[in-house]
Short mmCIF file of C-alpha atoms in Angstrom, two decimals:
data_model
loop_
_atom_site.label_atom_id
_atom_site.label_comp_id
_atom_site.label_asym_id
_atom_site.label_seq_id
_atom_site.Cartn_x
_atom_site.Cartn_y
_atom_site.Cartn_z
CA MET A 1 32.74 3.79 13.38
CA ILE A 2 30.98 4.32 10.07
CA LYS A 3 30.29 7.95 9.16
CA THR A 4 26.79 8.71 10.44
CA PHE A 5 24.37 11.48 9.45
CA ILE A 6 21.08 12.37 11.15
CA ILE A 7 18.31 13.93 9.05
CA HIS A 8 16.96 16.70 11.29
CA VAL A 9 14.90 19.88 11.09
CA SER A 10 16.59 22.56 13.17
CA LYS A 11 13.48 24.46 14.34
CA GLY A 12 10.50 22.99 16.14
CA TYR A 13 11.95 19.50 16.52
CA GLU A 14 14.01 19.99 19.65
CA GLU A 15 12.51 16.90 21.35
CA ARG A 16 13.75 14.73 18.50
CA ARG A 17 17.26 16.10 18.91
CA LYS A 18 17.17 15.40 22.65
CA HIS A 19 16.02 11.88 21.82
CA ILE A 20 18.89 11.30 19.38
CA ASP A 21 21.51 12.77 21.71
CA SER A 22 20.51 10.37 24.50
CA HIS A 23 19.44 7.33 22.48
CA LEU A 24 22.31 6.93 20.02
CA PRO A 25 25.11 6.88 22.63
CA SER A 26 23.13 4.23 24.52
CA ARG A 27 23.31 2.12 21.36
CA GLY A 28 27.02 2.64 20.80
CA ILE A 29 26.92 5.57 18.34
CA ASN A 30 28.84 8.46 19.86
CA GLU A 31 29.93 10.30 16.73
CA TYR A 32 27.34 11.58 14.26
CA GLU A 33 26.56 14.71 12.30
CA TYR A 34 23.20 16.45 11.93
CA MET A 35 22.12 17.49 8.45
CA LEU A 36 20.63 20.87 9.31
CA ARG A 37 20.80 22.39 5.85
CA GLY A 38 17.69 22.08 3.75
CA ASP A 39 15.04 23.25 6.23
CA ILE A 40 11.93 24.62 4.52
CA ASP A 41 12.91 28.21 5.38
CA ASP A 42 16.33 27.62 3.83
CA LEU A 43 15.10 26.35 0.46
CA SER A 44 15.74 28.96 -2.21
CA ASP A 45 13.22 29.70 -4.95
CA ALA A 46 15.49 27.89 -7.39
CA VAL A 47 15.45 24.76 -5.26
CA ARG A 48 11.71 24.93 -4.63
CA HIS A 49 10.67 25.57 -8.24
CA GLU A 50 13.52 24.36 -10.45
CA PHE A 51 15.10 21.49 -8.50
CA PHE A 52 11.60 20.18 -7.67
CA GLY A 53 8.38 19.90 -9.63
CA SER A 54 4.96 20.76 -8.23
CA LYS A 55 3.83 17.40 -6.83
CA LEU A 56 5.68 17.41 -3.50
CA SER A 57 4.75 19.43 -0.43
CA LEU A 58 7.32 21.77 1.07
CA ALA A 59 7.90 19.28 3.89
CA GLU A 60 8.56 16.51 1.36
CA LYS A 61 10.90 18.75 -0.62
CA SER A 62 12.85 19.63 2.52
CA CYS A 63 13.11 15.98 3.57
CA PHE A 64 14.26 14.91 0.11
CA TYR A 65 16.78 17.73 -0.09
CA LYS A 66 18.35 16.80 3.24
CA HIS A 67 18.81 13.18 2.15
CA TYR A 68 20.26 14.43 -1.14
CA LEU A 69 22.67 16.74 0.72
CA VAL A 70 23.95 13.79 2.75
CA MET A 71 24.68 11.88 -0.47
CA LYS A 72 26.27 14.98 -1.95
CA GLU A 73 28.45 15.32 1.14
CA ALA A 74 29.60 11.72 0.76
CA VAL A 75 30.57 12.37 -2.86
CA GLU A 76 32.38 15.64 -2.14
CA GLN A 77 34.27 14.18 0.85
CA ASN A 78 34.86 10.84 -0.85
CA ILE A 79 33.30 8.91 2.04
CA GLU A 80 33.23 5.22 1.18
CA GLN A 81 30.32 4.17 3.41
CA VAL A 82 27.59 6.13 5.21
CA LEU A 83 24.88 5.37 7.77
CA VAL A 84 21.81 7.63 7.60
CA LEU A 85 19.17 7.85 10.32
CA GLU A 86 16.15 10.10 10.57
CA ASP A 87 15.77 11.94 13.86
CA ASP A 88 12.99 9.73 15.23
CA ALA A 89 15.11 6.58 14.90
CA LEU A 90 14.70 3.85 17.51
CA LEU A 91 17.58 1.38 17.40
CA VAL A 92 17.18 -2.16 18.70
CA GLY A 93 18.90 -3.02 21.96
CA SER A 94 21.35 -5.31 20.17
CA PHE A 95 22.18 -2.66 17.56
CA THR A 96 25.95 -2.64 18.08
CA GLN A 97 26.29 -6.37 17.57
CA ASP A 98 23.71 -6.64 14.77
CA PHE A 99 25.05 -3.66 12.85
CA SER A 100 28.58 -5.01 13.06
CA LEU A 101 27.38 -8.22 11.43
CA ILE A 102 25.53 -6.25 8.75
CA LEU A 103 28.70 -4.31 7.92
CA SER A 104 30.67 -7.55 7.81
CA GLU A 105 28.21 -8.92 5.28
CA LEU A 106 28.58 -5.75 3.20
CA GLU A 107 32.36 -6.17 3.03
CA GLY A 108 33.46 -6.91 -0.51
CA LYS A 109 30.19 -5.57 -1.94
CA SER A 110 29.90 -2.38 -3.95
CA ASN A 111 27.28 -0.17 -5.56
CA TYR A 112 24.64 -0.69 -2.86
CA PHE A 113 21.85 0.81 -0.79
CA ALA A 114 20.93 -1.32 2.25
CA ASN A 115 17.67 -0.52 4.03
CA ILE A 116 17.99 -1.40 7.72
CA GLU A 117 14.55 -0.18 8.80
CA GLU A 118 11.44 -2.05 9.88
CA ALA A 119 8.72 -0.42 7.80
CA SER A 120 5.38 -2.12 7.10
CA ASN A 121 6.84 -5.05 5.19
CA SER A 122 9.45 -7.62 6.04
CA VAL A 123 11.47 -10.33 4.33
CA PRO A 124 9.13 -13.35 3.98
CA LEU A 125 9.86 -16.35 6.16
CA SER A 126 10.26 -18.50 3.06
CA VAL A 127 13.10 -16.26 1.84
CA ARG A 128 15.07 -15.92 5.06
CA LYS A 129 18.25 -17.89 5.67
CA SER A 130 20.02 -18.64 8.91
CA ASN A 131 22.78 -16.15 9.79
CA GLN A 132 22.03 -13.95 6.76
CA TYR A 133 21.24 -10.25 7.06
CA LEU A 134 21.17 -8.94 3.47
CA TYR A 135 18.40 -9.82 1.01
CA PRO A 136 18.43 -8.37 -2.52
CA CYS A 137 15.04 -6.77 -3.25
CA LYS A 138 13.29 -5.08 -6.19
CA VAL A 139 11.75 -2.22 -4.18
CA ASN A 140 12.68 0.12 -1.36
CA LYS A 141 11.07 0.73 2.03
CA LEU A 142 11.02 4.10 3.80
CA CYS A 143 14.24 5.98 4.53
CA GLY A 144 14.34 6.03 8.32
CA GLY A 145 17.59 4.09 8.35
CA TYR A 146 19.93 2.93 5.63
CA VAL A 147 23.55 2.38 4.60
CA PHE A 148 24.99 3.28 1.20
CA ASP A 149 28.39 3.29 -0.42
CA LEU A 150 30.19 5.89 -2.51
CA VAL A 151 29.42 4.21 -5.84
CA PHE A 152 25.68 4.43 -5.14
CA ALA A 153 25.98 8.02 -3.92
CA LYS A 154 27.71 9.17 -7.11
CA LYS A 155 25.03 7.59 -9.29
CA MET A 156 22.14 8.98 -7.27
CA VAL A 157 23.57 12.50 -6.96
CA GLU A 158 24.27 12.68 -10.67
CA TYR A 159 20.74 11.52 -11.47
CA ILE A 160 19.06 13.89 -9.00
CA GLU A 161 21.00 16.87 -10.31
CA SER A 162 19.96 16.08 -13.89
CA GLN A 163 16.21 15.88 -13.22
CA GLN A 164 13.35 17.90 -11.83
CA ILE A 165 12.29 15.86 -8.82
CA ASP A 166 8.65 14.93 -8.24
CA SER A 167 8.93 11.86 -5.99
CA PRO A 168 9.72 11.41 -2.28
CA ILE A 169 13.24 10.17 -1.60
CA ASP A 170 12.21 6.63 -0.65
CA GLY A 171 10.06 6.19 -3.75
CA LEU A 172 12.67 7.59 -6.11
CA ILE A 173 15.36 5.24 -4.81
CA GLY A 174 13.08 2.26 -5.28
CA ASP A 175 12.01 3.35 -8.76
CA LYS A 176 15.56 3.82 -10.08
CA ILE A 177 17.20 0.52 -9.13
CA ASP A 178 17.31 -0.83 -12.69
CA GLU A 179 17.79 2.50 -14.45
CA LEU A 180 20.80 3.47 -12.32
CA GLN A 181 21.87 -0.16 -11.86
CA PHE A 182 22.63 -0.45 -8.16
CA ASN A 183 22.00 -3.20 -5.64
CA LEU A 184 19.26 -2.67 -3.08
CA TYR A 185 19.06 -4.85 0.02
CA TRP A 186 16.56 -5.27 2.81
CA VAL A 187 18.16 -6.15 6.11
CA HIS A 188 16.60 -8.81 8.29
CA PRO A 189 16.21 -8.60 11.15
CA PRO A 190 15.83 -4.82 10.79
CA VAL A 191 17.63 -2.75 13.39
CA VAL A 192 15.77 0.58 13.20
CA LYS A 193 12.18 1.71 13.72
CA GLN A 194 10.73 5.19 13.24
CA GLY A 195 9.41 6.70 16.44
CA SER A 196 6.78 8.61 14.49
CA LYS A 197 5.34 5.29 13.28
CA VAL A 198 4.83 3.95 16.79
CA GLY A 199 3.28 7.11 18.24
CA MET A 200 6.39 8.50 19.92
CA PHE A 201 6.52 11.61 17.71
CA GLU A 202 4.15 13.42 15.37
CA SER A 203 5.05 13.44 11.68
CA GLN A 204 4.55 16.42 9.41
CA LEU A 205 5.13 14.25 6.34
CA SER A 206 2.63 11.49 7.02
CA GLY A 207 0.23 13.36 9.29
CA ARG A 208 0.71 10.79 12.07
CA THR A 209 0.04 12.00 15.60
CA SER A 210 1.72 10.96 18.84
CA GLY A 211 0.07 9.41 21.86
CA LEU A 212 -1.62 6.21 23.03
CA TYR A 213 -4.24 6.01 20.26
CA ALA A 214 -1.59 6.43 17.54
CA THR A 215 0.56 3.79 19.21
CA VAL A 216 -2.23 1.20 19.40
CA ARG A 217 -3.44 1.96 15.87
CA SER A 218 0.08 1.61 14.51
CA TRP A 219 0.62 -1.64 16.43
CA PHE A 220 -2.36 -3.29 14.75
CA LYS A 221 -1.92 -1.81 11.27
CA GLU A 222 1.83 -2.16 10.95
CA GLY A 223 1.88 -5.44 12.86
CA TYR A 224 -0.50 -7.06 10.39
CA ARG A 225 1.53 -5.92 7.41
CA THR A 226 4.87 -6.87 8.91
CA HIS A 227 4.10 -10.14 10.63
CA ILE A 228 1.25 -11.63 8.58
CA ARG A 229 0.81 -10.18 5.11
CA SER A 230 4.55 -10.19 4.36
CA HIS A 231 4.63 -13.97 4.76
CA VAL A 232 1.44 -15.00 2.95
CA SER A 233 1.55 -12.63 0.00
CA LYS A 234 2.89 -14.10 -3.25
CA LYS A 235 3.61 -10.57 -4.48
CA GLN A 236 5.79 -9.95 -1.45
CA LYS A 237 7.81 -13.11 -2.02
CA ALA A 238 8.23 -12.23 -5.72
CA LEU A 239 10.07 -9.04 -4.71
CA PHE A 240 12.99 -11.22 -3.61
CA GLU A 241 13.03 -13.61 -6.57
CA ASN A 242 15.27 -13.28 -9.65
CA VAL A 243 16.68 -9.94 -8.50
CA THR A 244 19.23 -8.58 -10.95
CA LYS A 245 22.71 -8.11 -9.52
CA TYR A 246 24.78 -5.11 -10.59
#
């Protein structure tokens, strides 16, 4: 199985860990590693004030740093391919089969970041092709679930360590596609949702709450963006046109 890391805060998020430890095995993932380093309390003054600028909250800095540490781990251990999930991940029932097909489509490719999450936007109907999972795109989604290779990890780690960071991890990845020259893919159909986006968990980053109201609100808001706007917006379709290959 592909090397798998879970982005997780070690204190105060015990319910999320219980969720992962029961949910992932039910979806065929029995071996995974929690990234526990990088909690807010663990961030040194140098990391808080020199590694990062002043625009991000402490929660955003911690989240970014954990994702960075996973990429750093891949570089240091020379891991060729990595799956990353945040600790509120909800995997589709057919995850094992779908993910196997995604990995098969990634075979022979290099220098990539593949976003496997359903997050507000989707690949337009006019772009989709039968039996195709990967779609080159000009922007990133959120970082609740993704796959990257070692070539991408080396580029991103080198860049991050040369800059003072002032962007969330998902935004930075999307902003640096052309500068760092890597291939970014959206996967359709997506195979991961974030539980915090559907009201299952609260989110310190976004301010989302859990419960019935949050679930219904998310269903309408995210449903419109995903299932209607994504298919009628010319701007959305343009994200998948004339994408540079690296």
